[in-house]
Coordinates of C-alpha atoms in Angstrom, one line a residue:
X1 CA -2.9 45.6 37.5
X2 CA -6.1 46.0 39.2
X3 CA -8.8 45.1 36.4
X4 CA -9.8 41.8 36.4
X5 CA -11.9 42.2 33.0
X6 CA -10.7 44.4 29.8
X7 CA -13.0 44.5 27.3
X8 CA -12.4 46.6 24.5
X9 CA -14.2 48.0 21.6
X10 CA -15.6 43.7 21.0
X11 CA -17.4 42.7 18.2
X12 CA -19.2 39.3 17.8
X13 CA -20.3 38.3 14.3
X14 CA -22.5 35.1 13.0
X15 CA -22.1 34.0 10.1
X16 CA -24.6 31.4 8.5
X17 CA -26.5 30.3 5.3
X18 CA -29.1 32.8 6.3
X19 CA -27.1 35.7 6.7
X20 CA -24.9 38.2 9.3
X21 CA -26.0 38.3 12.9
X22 CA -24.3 40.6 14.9
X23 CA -24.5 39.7 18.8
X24 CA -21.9 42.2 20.1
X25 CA -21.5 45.7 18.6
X26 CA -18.8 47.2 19.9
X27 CA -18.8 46.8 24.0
X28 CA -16.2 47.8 25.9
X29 CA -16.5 46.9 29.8
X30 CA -13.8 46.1 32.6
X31 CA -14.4 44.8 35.9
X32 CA -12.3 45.7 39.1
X33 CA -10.6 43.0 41.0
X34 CA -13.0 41.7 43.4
X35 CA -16.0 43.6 42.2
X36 CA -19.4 41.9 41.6
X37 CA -21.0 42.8 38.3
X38 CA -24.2 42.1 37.1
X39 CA -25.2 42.5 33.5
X40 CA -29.0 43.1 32.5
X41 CA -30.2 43.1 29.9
X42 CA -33.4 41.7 27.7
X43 CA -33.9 38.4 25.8
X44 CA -31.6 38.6 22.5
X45 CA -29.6 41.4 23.4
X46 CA -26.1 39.8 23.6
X47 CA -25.6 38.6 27.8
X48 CA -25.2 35.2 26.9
X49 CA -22.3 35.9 23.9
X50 CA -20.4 38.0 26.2
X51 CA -20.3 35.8 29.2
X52 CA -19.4 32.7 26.5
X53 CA -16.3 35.0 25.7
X54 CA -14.8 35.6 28.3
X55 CA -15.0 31.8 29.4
X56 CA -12.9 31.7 26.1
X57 CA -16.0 29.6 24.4
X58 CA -15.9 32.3 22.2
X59 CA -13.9 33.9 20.3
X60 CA -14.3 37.9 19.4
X61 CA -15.1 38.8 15.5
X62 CA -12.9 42.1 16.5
X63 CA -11.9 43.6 19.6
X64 CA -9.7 43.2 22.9
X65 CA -10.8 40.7 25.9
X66 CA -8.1 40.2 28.8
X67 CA -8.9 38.6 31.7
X68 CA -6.6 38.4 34.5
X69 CA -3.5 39.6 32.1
X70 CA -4.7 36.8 29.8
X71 CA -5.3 37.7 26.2
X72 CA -8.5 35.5 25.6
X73 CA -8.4 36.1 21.5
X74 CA -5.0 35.1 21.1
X75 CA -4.7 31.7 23.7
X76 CA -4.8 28.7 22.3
X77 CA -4.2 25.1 23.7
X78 CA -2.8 24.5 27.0
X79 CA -3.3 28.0 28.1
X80 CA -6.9 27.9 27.1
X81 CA -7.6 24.8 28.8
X82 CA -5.4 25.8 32.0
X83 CA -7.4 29.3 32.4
X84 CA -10.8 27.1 32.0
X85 CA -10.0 25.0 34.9
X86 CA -8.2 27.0 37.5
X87 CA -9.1 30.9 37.1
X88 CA -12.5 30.3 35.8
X89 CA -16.3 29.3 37.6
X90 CA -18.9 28.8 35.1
X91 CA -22.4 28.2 35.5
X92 CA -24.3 28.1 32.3
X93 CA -28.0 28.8 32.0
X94 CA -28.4 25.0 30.5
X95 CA -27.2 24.1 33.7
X96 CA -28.3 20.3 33.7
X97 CA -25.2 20.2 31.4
X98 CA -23.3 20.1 34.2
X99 CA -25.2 17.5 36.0
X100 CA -24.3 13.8 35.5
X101 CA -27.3 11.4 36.5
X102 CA -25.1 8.5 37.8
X103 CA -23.3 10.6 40.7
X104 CA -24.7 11.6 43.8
X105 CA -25.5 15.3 44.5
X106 CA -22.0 15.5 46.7
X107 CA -19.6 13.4 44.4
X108 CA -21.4 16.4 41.4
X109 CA -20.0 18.9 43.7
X110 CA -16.2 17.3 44.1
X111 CA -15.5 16.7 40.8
X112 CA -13.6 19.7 40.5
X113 CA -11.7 19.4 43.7
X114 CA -10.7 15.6 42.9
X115 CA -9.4 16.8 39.6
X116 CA -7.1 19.5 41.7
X117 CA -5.8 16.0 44.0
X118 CA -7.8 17.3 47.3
X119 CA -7.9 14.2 49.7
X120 CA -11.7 13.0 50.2
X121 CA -11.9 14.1 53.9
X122 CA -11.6 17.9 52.4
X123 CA -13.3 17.5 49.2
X124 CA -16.6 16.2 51.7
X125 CA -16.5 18.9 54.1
X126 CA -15.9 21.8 51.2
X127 CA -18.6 20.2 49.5
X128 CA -20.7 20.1 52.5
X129 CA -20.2 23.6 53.2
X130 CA -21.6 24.8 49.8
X131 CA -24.3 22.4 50.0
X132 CA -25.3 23.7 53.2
X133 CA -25.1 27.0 51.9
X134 CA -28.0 27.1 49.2
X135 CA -30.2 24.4 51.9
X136 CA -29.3 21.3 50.0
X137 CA -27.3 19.4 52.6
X138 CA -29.4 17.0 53.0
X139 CA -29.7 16.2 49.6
X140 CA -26.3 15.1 49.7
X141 CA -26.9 11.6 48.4
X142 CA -29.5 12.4 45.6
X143 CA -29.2 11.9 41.9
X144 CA -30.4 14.8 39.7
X145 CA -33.4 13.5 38.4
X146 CA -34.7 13.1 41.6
X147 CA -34.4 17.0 42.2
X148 CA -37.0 19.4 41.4
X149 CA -34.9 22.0 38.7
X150 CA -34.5 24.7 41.2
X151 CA -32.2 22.4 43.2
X152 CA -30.6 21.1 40.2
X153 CA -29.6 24.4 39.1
X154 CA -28.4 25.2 43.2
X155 CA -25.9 22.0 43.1
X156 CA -24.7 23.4 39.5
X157 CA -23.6 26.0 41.4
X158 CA -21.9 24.5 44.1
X159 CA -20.2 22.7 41.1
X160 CA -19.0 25.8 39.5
X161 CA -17.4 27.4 43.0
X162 CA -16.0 24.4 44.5
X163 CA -12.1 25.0 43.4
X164 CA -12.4 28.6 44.6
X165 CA -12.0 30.3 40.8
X166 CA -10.5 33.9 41.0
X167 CA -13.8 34.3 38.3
X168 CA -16.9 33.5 38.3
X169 CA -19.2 33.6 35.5
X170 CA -22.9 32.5 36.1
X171 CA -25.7 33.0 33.7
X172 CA -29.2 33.7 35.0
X173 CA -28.4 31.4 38.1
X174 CA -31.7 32.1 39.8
X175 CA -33.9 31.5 36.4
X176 CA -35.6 28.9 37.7
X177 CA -36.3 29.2 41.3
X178 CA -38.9 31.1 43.7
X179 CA -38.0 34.6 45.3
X180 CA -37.1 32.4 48.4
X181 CA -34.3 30.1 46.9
X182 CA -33.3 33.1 44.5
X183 CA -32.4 35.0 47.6
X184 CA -30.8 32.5 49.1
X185 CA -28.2 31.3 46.1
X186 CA -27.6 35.6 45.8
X187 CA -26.9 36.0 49.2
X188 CA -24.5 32.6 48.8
X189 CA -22.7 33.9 45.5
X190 CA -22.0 37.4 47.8
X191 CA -20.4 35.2 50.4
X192 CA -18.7 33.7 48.3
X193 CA -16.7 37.1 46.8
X194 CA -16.6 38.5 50.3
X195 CA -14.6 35.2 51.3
X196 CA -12.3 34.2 49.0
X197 CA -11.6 38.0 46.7
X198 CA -13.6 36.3 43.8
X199 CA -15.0 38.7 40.4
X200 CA -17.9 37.7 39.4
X201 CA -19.8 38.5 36.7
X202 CA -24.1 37.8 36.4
X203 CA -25.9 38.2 33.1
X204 CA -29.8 37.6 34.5
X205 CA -33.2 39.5 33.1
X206 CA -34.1 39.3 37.1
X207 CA -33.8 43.3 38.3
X208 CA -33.4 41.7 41.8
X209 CA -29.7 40.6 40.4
X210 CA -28.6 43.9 41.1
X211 CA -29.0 44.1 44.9
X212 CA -25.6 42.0 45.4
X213 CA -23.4 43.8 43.0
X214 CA -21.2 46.5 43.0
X215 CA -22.2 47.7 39.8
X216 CA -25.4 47.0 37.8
X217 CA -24.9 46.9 33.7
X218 CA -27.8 47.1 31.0
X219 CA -26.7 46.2 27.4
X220 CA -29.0 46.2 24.3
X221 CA -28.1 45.6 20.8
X222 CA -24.6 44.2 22.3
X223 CA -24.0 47.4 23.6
X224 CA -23.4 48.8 27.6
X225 CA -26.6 51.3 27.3
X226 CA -27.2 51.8 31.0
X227 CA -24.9 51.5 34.4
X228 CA -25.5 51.9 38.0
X229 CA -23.5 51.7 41.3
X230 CA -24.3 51.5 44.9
X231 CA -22.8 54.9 45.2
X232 CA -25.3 56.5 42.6
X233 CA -28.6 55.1 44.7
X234 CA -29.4 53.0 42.3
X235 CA -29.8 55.5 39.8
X236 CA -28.4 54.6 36.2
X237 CA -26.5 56.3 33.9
X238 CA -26.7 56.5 30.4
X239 CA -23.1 55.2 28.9
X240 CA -22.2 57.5 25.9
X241 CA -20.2 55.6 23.5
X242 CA -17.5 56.3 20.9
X243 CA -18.8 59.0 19.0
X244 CA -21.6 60.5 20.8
X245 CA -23.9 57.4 20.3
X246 CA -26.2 57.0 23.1
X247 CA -29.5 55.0 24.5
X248 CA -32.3 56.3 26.1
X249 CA -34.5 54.0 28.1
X250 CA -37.5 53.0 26.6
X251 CA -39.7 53.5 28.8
X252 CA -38.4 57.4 29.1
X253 CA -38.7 57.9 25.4
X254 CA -43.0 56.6 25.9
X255 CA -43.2 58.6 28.8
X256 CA -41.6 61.6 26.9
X257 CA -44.2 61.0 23.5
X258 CA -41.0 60.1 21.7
X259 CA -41.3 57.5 18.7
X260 CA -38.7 56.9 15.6
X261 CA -37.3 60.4 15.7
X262 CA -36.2 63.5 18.4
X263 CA -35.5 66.8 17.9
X264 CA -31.7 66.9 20.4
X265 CA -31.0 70.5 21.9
X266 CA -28.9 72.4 23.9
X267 CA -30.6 74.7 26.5
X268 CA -30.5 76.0 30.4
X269 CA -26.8 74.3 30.3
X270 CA -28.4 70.9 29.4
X271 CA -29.0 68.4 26.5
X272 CA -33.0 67.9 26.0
X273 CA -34.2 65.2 23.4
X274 CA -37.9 66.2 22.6
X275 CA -40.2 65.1 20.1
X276 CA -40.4 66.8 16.4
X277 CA -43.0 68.9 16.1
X278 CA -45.7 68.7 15.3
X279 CA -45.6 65.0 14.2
X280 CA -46.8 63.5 17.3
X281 CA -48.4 60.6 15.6
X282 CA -45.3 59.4 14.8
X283 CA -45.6 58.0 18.4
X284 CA -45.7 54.1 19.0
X285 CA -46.2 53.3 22.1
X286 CA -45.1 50.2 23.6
X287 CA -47.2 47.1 23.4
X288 CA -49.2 46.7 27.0
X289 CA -51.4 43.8 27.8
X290 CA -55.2 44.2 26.8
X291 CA -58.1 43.7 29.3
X292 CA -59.2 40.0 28.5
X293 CA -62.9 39.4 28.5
X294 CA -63.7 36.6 31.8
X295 CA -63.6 32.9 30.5
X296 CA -67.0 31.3 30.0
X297 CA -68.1 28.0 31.9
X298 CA -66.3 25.5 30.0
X299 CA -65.8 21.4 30.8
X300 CA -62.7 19.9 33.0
X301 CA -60.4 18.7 30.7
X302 CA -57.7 17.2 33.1
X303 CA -58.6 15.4 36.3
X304 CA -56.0 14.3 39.5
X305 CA -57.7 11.9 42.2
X306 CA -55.7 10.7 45.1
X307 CA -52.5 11.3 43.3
X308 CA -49.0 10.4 45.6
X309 CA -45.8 10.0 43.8
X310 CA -42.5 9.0 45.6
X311 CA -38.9 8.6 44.7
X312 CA -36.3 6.6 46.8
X313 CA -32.8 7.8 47.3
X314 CA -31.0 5.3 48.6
X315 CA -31.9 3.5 51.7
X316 CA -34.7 6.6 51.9
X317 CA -37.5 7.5 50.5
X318 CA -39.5 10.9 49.7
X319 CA -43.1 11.5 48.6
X320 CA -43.5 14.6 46.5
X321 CA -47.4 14.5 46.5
X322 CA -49.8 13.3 49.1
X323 CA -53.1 12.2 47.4
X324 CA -53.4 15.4 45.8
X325 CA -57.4 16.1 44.1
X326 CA -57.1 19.2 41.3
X327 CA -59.0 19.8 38.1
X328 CA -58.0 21.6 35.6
X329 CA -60.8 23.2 32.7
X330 CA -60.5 24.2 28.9
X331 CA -60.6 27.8 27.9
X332 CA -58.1 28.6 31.2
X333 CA -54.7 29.5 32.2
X334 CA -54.1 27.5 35.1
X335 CA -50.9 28.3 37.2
X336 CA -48.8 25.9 39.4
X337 CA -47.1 27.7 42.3
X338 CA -44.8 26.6 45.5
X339 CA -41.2 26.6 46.1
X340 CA -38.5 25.0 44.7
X341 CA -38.8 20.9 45.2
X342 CA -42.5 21.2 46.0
X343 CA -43.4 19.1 43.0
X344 CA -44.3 21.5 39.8
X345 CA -42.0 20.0 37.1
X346 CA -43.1 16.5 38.4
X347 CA -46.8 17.2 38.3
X348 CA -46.4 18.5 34.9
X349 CA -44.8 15.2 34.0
X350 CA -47.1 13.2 35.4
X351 CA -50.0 15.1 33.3
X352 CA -48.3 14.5 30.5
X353 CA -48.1 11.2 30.8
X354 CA -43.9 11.2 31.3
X355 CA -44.0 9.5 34.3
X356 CA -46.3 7.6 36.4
X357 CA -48.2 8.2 39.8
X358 CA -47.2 5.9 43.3
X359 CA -50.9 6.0 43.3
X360 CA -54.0 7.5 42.2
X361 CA -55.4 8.9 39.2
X362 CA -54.2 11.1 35.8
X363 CA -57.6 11.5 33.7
X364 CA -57.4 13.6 30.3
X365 CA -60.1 13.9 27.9
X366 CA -61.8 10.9 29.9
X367 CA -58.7 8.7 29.4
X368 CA -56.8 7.0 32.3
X369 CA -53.0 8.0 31.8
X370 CA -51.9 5.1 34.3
X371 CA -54.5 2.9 33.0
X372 CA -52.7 3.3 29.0
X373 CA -49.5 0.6 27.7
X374 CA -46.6 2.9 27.3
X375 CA -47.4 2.6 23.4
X376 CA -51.2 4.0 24.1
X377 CA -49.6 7.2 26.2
X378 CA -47.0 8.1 23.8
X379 CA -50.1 7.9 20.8
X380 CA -52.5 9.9 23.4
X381 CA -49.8 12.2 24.1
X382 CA -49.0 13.0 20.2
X383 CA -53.0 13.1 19.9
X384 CA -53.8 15.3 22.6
X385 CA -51.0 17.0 24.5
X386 CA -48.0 19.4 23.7
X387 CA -45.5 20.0 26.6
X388 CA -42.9 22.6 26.9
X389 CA -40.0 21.7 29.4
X390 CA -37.4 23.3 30.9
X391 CA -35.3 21.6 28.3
X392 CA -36.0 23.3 25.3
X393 CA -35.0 20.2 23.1
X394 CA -34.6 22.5 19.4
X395 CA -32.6 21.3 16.3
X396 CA -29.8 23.1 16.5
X397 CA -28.9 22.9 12.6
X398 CA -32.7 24.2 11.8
X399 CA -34.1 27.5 11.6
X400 CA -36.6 28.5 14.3
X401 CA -39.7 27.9 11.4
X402 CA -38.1 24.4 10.5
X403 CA -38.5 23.5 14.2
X404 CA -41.5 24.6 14.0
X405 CA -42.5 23.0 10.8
X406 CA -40.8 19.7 11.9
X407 CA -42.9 19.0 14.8
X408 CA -46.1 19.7 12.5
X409 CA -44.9 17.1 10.8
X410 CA -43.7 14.5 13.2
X411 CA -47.0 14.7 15.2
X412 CA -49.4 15.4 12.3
X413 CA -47.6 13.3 9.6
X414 CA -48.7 16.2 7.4
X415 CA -47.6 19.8 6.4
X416 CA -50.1 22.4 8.6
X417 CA -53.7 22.1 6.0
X418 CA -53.4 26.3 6.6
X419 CA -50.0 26.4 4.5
X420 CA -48.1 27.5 7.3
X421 CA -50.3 30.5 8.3
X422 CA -50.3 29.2 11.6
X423 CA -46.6 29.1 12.2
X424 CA -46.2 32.7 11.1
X425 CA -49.1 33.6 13.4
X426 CA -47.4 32.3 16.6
X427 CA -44.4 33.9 15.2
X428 CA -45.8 37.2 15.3
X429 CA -47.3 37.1 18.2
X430 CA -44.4 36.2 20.0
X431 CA -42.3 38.4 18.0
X432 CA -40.0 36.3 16.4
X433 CA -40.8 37.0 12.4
X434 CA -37.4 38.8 12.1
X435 CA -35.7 35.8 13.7
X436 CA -37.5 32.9 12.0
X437 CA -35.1 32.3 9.3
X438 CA -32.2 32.1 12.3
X439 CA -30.2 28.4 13.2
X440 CA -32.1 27.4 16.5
X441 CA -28.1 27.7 18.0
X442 CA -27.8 31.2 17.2
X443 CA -31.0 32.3 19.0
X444 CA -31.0 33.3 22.6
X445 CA -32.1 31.6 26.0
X446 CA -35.5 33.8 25.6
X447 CA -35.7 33.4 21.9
X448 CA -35.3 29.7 22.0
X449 CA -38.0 29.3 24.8
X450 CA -40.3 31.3 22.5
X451 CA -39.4 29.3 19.3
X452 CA -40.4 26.3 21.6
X453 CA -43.8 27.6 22.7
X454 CA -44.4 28.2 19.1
X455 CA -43.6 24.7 18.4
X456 CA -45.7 23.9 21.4
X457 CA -49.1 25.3 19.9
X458 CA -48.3 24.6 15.9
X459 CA -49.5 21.4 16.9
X460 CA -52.8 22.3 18.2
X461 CA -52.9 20.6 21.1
X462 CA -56.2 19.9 23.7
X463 CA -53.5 20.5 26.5
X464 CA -50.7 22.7 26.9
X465 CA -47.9 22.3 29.8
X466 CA -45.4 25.0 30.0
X467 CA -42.8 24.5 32.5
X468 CA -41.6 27.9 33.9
X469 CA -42.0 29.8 30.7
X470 CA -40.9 33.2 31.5
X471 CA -37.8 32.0 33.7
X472 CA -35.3 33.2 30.7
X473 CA -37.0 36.2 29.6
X474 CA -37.3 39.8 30.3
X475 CA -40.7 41.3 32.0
X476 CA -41.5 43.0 28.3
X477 CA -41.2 39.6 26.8
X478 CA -43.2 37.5 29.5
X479 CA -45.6 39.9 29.3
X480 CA -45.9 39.0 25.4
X481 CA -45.9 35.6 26.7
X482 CA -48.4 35.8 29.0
X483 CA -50.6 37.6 26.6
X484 CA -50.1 34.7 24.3
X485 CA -51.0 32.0 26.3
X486 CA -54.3 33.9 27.4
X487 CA -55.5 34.2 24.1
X488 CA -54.4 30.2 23.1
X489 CA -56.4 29.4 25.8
X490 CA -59.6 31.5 25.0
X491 CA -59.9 31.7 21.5
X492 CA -58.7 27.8 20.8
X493 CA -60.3 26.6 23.8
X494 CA -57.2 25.5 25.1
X495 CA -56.1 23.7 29.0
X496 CA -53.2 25.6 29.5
X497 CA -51.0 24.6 32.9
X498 CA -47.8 26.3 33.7
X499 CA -45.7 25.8 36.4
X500 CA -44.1 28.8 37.6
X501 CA -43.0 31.2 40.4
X502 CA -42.9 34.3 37.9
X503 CA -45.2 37.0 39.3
X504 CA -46.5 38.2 35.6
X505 CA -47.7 34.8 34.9
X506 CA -49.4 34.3 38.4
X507 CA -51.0 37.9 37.5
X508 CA -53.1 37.0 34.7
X509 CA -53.5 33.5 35.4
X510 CA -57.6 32.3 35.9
X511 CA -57.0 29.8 38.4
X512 CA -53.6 28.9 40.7
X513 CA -53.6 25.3 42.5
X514 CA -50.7 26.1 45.5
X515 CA -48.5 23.0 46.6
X516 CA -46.0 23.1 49.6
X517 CA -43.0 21.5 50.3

């Protein structure tokens, strides 16, 4: 048998107090022994549901999933538990799961092979070797929370490949890192299939995905809409399904002055979809991001003076920042760039008041951060600051507009004085009204980090830190994003930071402060 992967005709239905959602719709798929697949596909359109399934998280609503001869909707048990921990590698998106803050970076990375009875001599040096691998070797005796999240989510990795699965399931494993480090853990996740006969299946929104696989997928509505090969060029083709269904690309159908209906025809021995005549207006075309009127001259809001922070690891000690001087103004998107460990996530926390400088100064709104009790940050925070990590932190039992609504109330102590007008605003501009009503668990990576920006600026805040925003979403969707955050901080007079490596966000940003490594 040479598929690895048989997919089948594979429905996946929720079912909650607010209704049917329908993740999956019918995809059929299988996977060569071998073969690298990578799955595109955007925010909310069902990557995350299918890799959960065949990990046998899942189970199908309907439909046929095998994976290496194993019927994943019927196993149960021992079986279940036996294909989890020697056929499969899985590297969720939340991937600080994976990461326990007591163990070292290396004894993270063995786990798995002193569960299969290696001997430590050959656990070290297969460890070492992964380590080395993705540039982290010398890392080896670090605890996660002294990593920057782009080389928390490399050692996840490690972790996942260590026993040598026969699959490998990873879910947008470069989401957080810089084009660099995103290279590097592709190039690693190649080597790895070349040298050990591994399938592998990536669900990312990041096109550059498709440069190490053998075959490149696009799903939407929980469908395979799109597929390309290395043998086609890189052109895709459009995957008919059962019953003639097909679907065009979207950006095809704008180009083409096609809205909600075409006129389908046969002619010159081909199919052409055109648009009805004469109803051109019918035409919508898709949302683009509008010129934005230059900021005026506004005050500095945020302050750093001297700033050094350092973390020991062990015996050793490392300094992130060396009396770094940055100001940061009201009415601005301000970006923070760099690699991967240069310091953006712990900047962020440091202007928020999670965590304190080695030395030198945090100043907000006038106010010493270092200066405050623990008590007096935590107030100024709630008073003055909204943050948006890379751990999205929703209820999982409430809706996306209860999350919402909750944090109104936790930090205000009050329901919103505009009767929730606001929440529905944010909603709508990040095109979530249709999912508001949706458990917080049911929504997707890119869904969930939208919910949480929502939940970010419901609370009116002076100062608004966004750790890597767009990492989970599609270039449509950080684009929205991006438009968002813009007019936050013009019309509401807003500090807006963001740390990030995405290229949209860099694009439209007013100001970029740049650290190095």
């Amino acid at each position: 048998m040479n598929a690895a992967i048989e997919m089948r005709d594979v429905f996946r239905v929720y079912t909650t107090g607010e209704g049917d959602a329908a993740a999956l719709q019918g995809i059929t798929l299988s996977v060569r022994r071998g073969e690298i697949v990578t799955v595109l596909g955007p925010s909310g359109s069902g990557k995350t549901t299918l890799l959960r399934i065949l990990a046998g998280l899942e189970r199908p609503s309907a439909g046929e999933v095998r994976v290496f001869g194993s019927d994943l909707r019927t196993a149960r048990g021992r079986e279940l538990a036996r294909y989890r921990t020697t056929t499969l590698g899985y590297l969720d998106q939340h991937y600080t799961r994976a990461l326990e803050s007591a163990l070292t970076v290396g004894e993270l990375v063995e786990l798995r092979l002193r569960a299969r009875g290696l001997r430590g001599e050959e656990r070290r040096t297969r460890a070492d070797e992964l380590l080395e691998a993705v540039g982290l070797l010398e890392r080896r005796e670090a605890r996660p929370p002294d990593l920057s999240g782009g080389e928390q989510q490399r050692v996840a990795l490690c972790a996942a490949v260590a026993h040598e699965p026969n699959l490998l399931l990873a879910d947008e494993p470069t989401g957080e890192l810089d084009t660099a480090n995103a290279k590097a853990v592709y190039a690693a996740l190649r080597g790895l299939v070349a040298s050990c006969g591994c399938t592998a299946v990536v669900v990312s929104h990041d096109p550059a995905a498709a440069t190490i696989a053998d075959r490149s997928l696009r799903i939407r509505d929980g469908r395979v809409s799109e597929e390309a090969t290395q043998a086609l060029d890189g052109n895709e083709l459009v995957v008919i399904g059962r019953g003639g269904w097909l679907r065009v690309p979207e950006e095809l159908l704008a180009r083409a002055g096609i809205g909600s209906r075409a006129v389908a025809r046969f002619e010159g021995g081909r199919v052409a979809t055109v648009p009805p005549e004469p109803r051109a207006t019918d035409v919508s075309p898709p949302r683009r991001p509008q010129a934005r009127s230059a900021p005026t001259a506004t005050a500095t809001v945020v302050e750093v003076e001297g700033l050094c922070k350092t973390y020991a690891d062990g015996s050793t000690t490392r300094s992130v920042f060396d009396h770094l001087d940055a100001s940061f103004e009201a009415g601005r998107l301000h970006v923070v760039t760099g690699p991967s460990g240069s310091g953006k996530t712990t900047l962020l926390h440091l202007l928020g008041g999670l965590t304190l400088p080695t030395a030198g100064d945090v100043c907000i709104l006038g106010s010493s951060l270092p200066r405050l009790s623990r008590s007096e940050r935590a107030r100024f925070r709630g008073e003055h600051i909204a943050i948006v990590t890379q751990q999205i932190g929703l209820v999982p039992f409430l809706s996306a507009r209860e999350n919402v609504e909750f944090a109104q109330a936790v930090r205000g102590g009050r329901p919103s004085p505009d009767g929730g007008g606001s929440v529905t605003r944010y909603f709508s501009l990040l095109g979530l009204i249709e999912r508001s009503g949706q458990r917080a668990s049911r929504l997707s990576a890119g869904e969930q980090v939208r919910v949480a920006l929502a939940r970010a600026l419901a609370v009116e805040p002076s100062v608004l830190l966004v750790d890597e925003p767009t990492s989970r979403l599609d270039q449509a969707n950080a684009r929205v994003v991006v438009e968002m955050l813009i007019e936050i901080a013009r019309e509401r007079n807003v500090t807006v930071i963001c740390a990030t490596h995405d290229p949209v966000v860099i694009e439209h940003a007013d100001m970029e402060l740049k650290l190095a490594l």
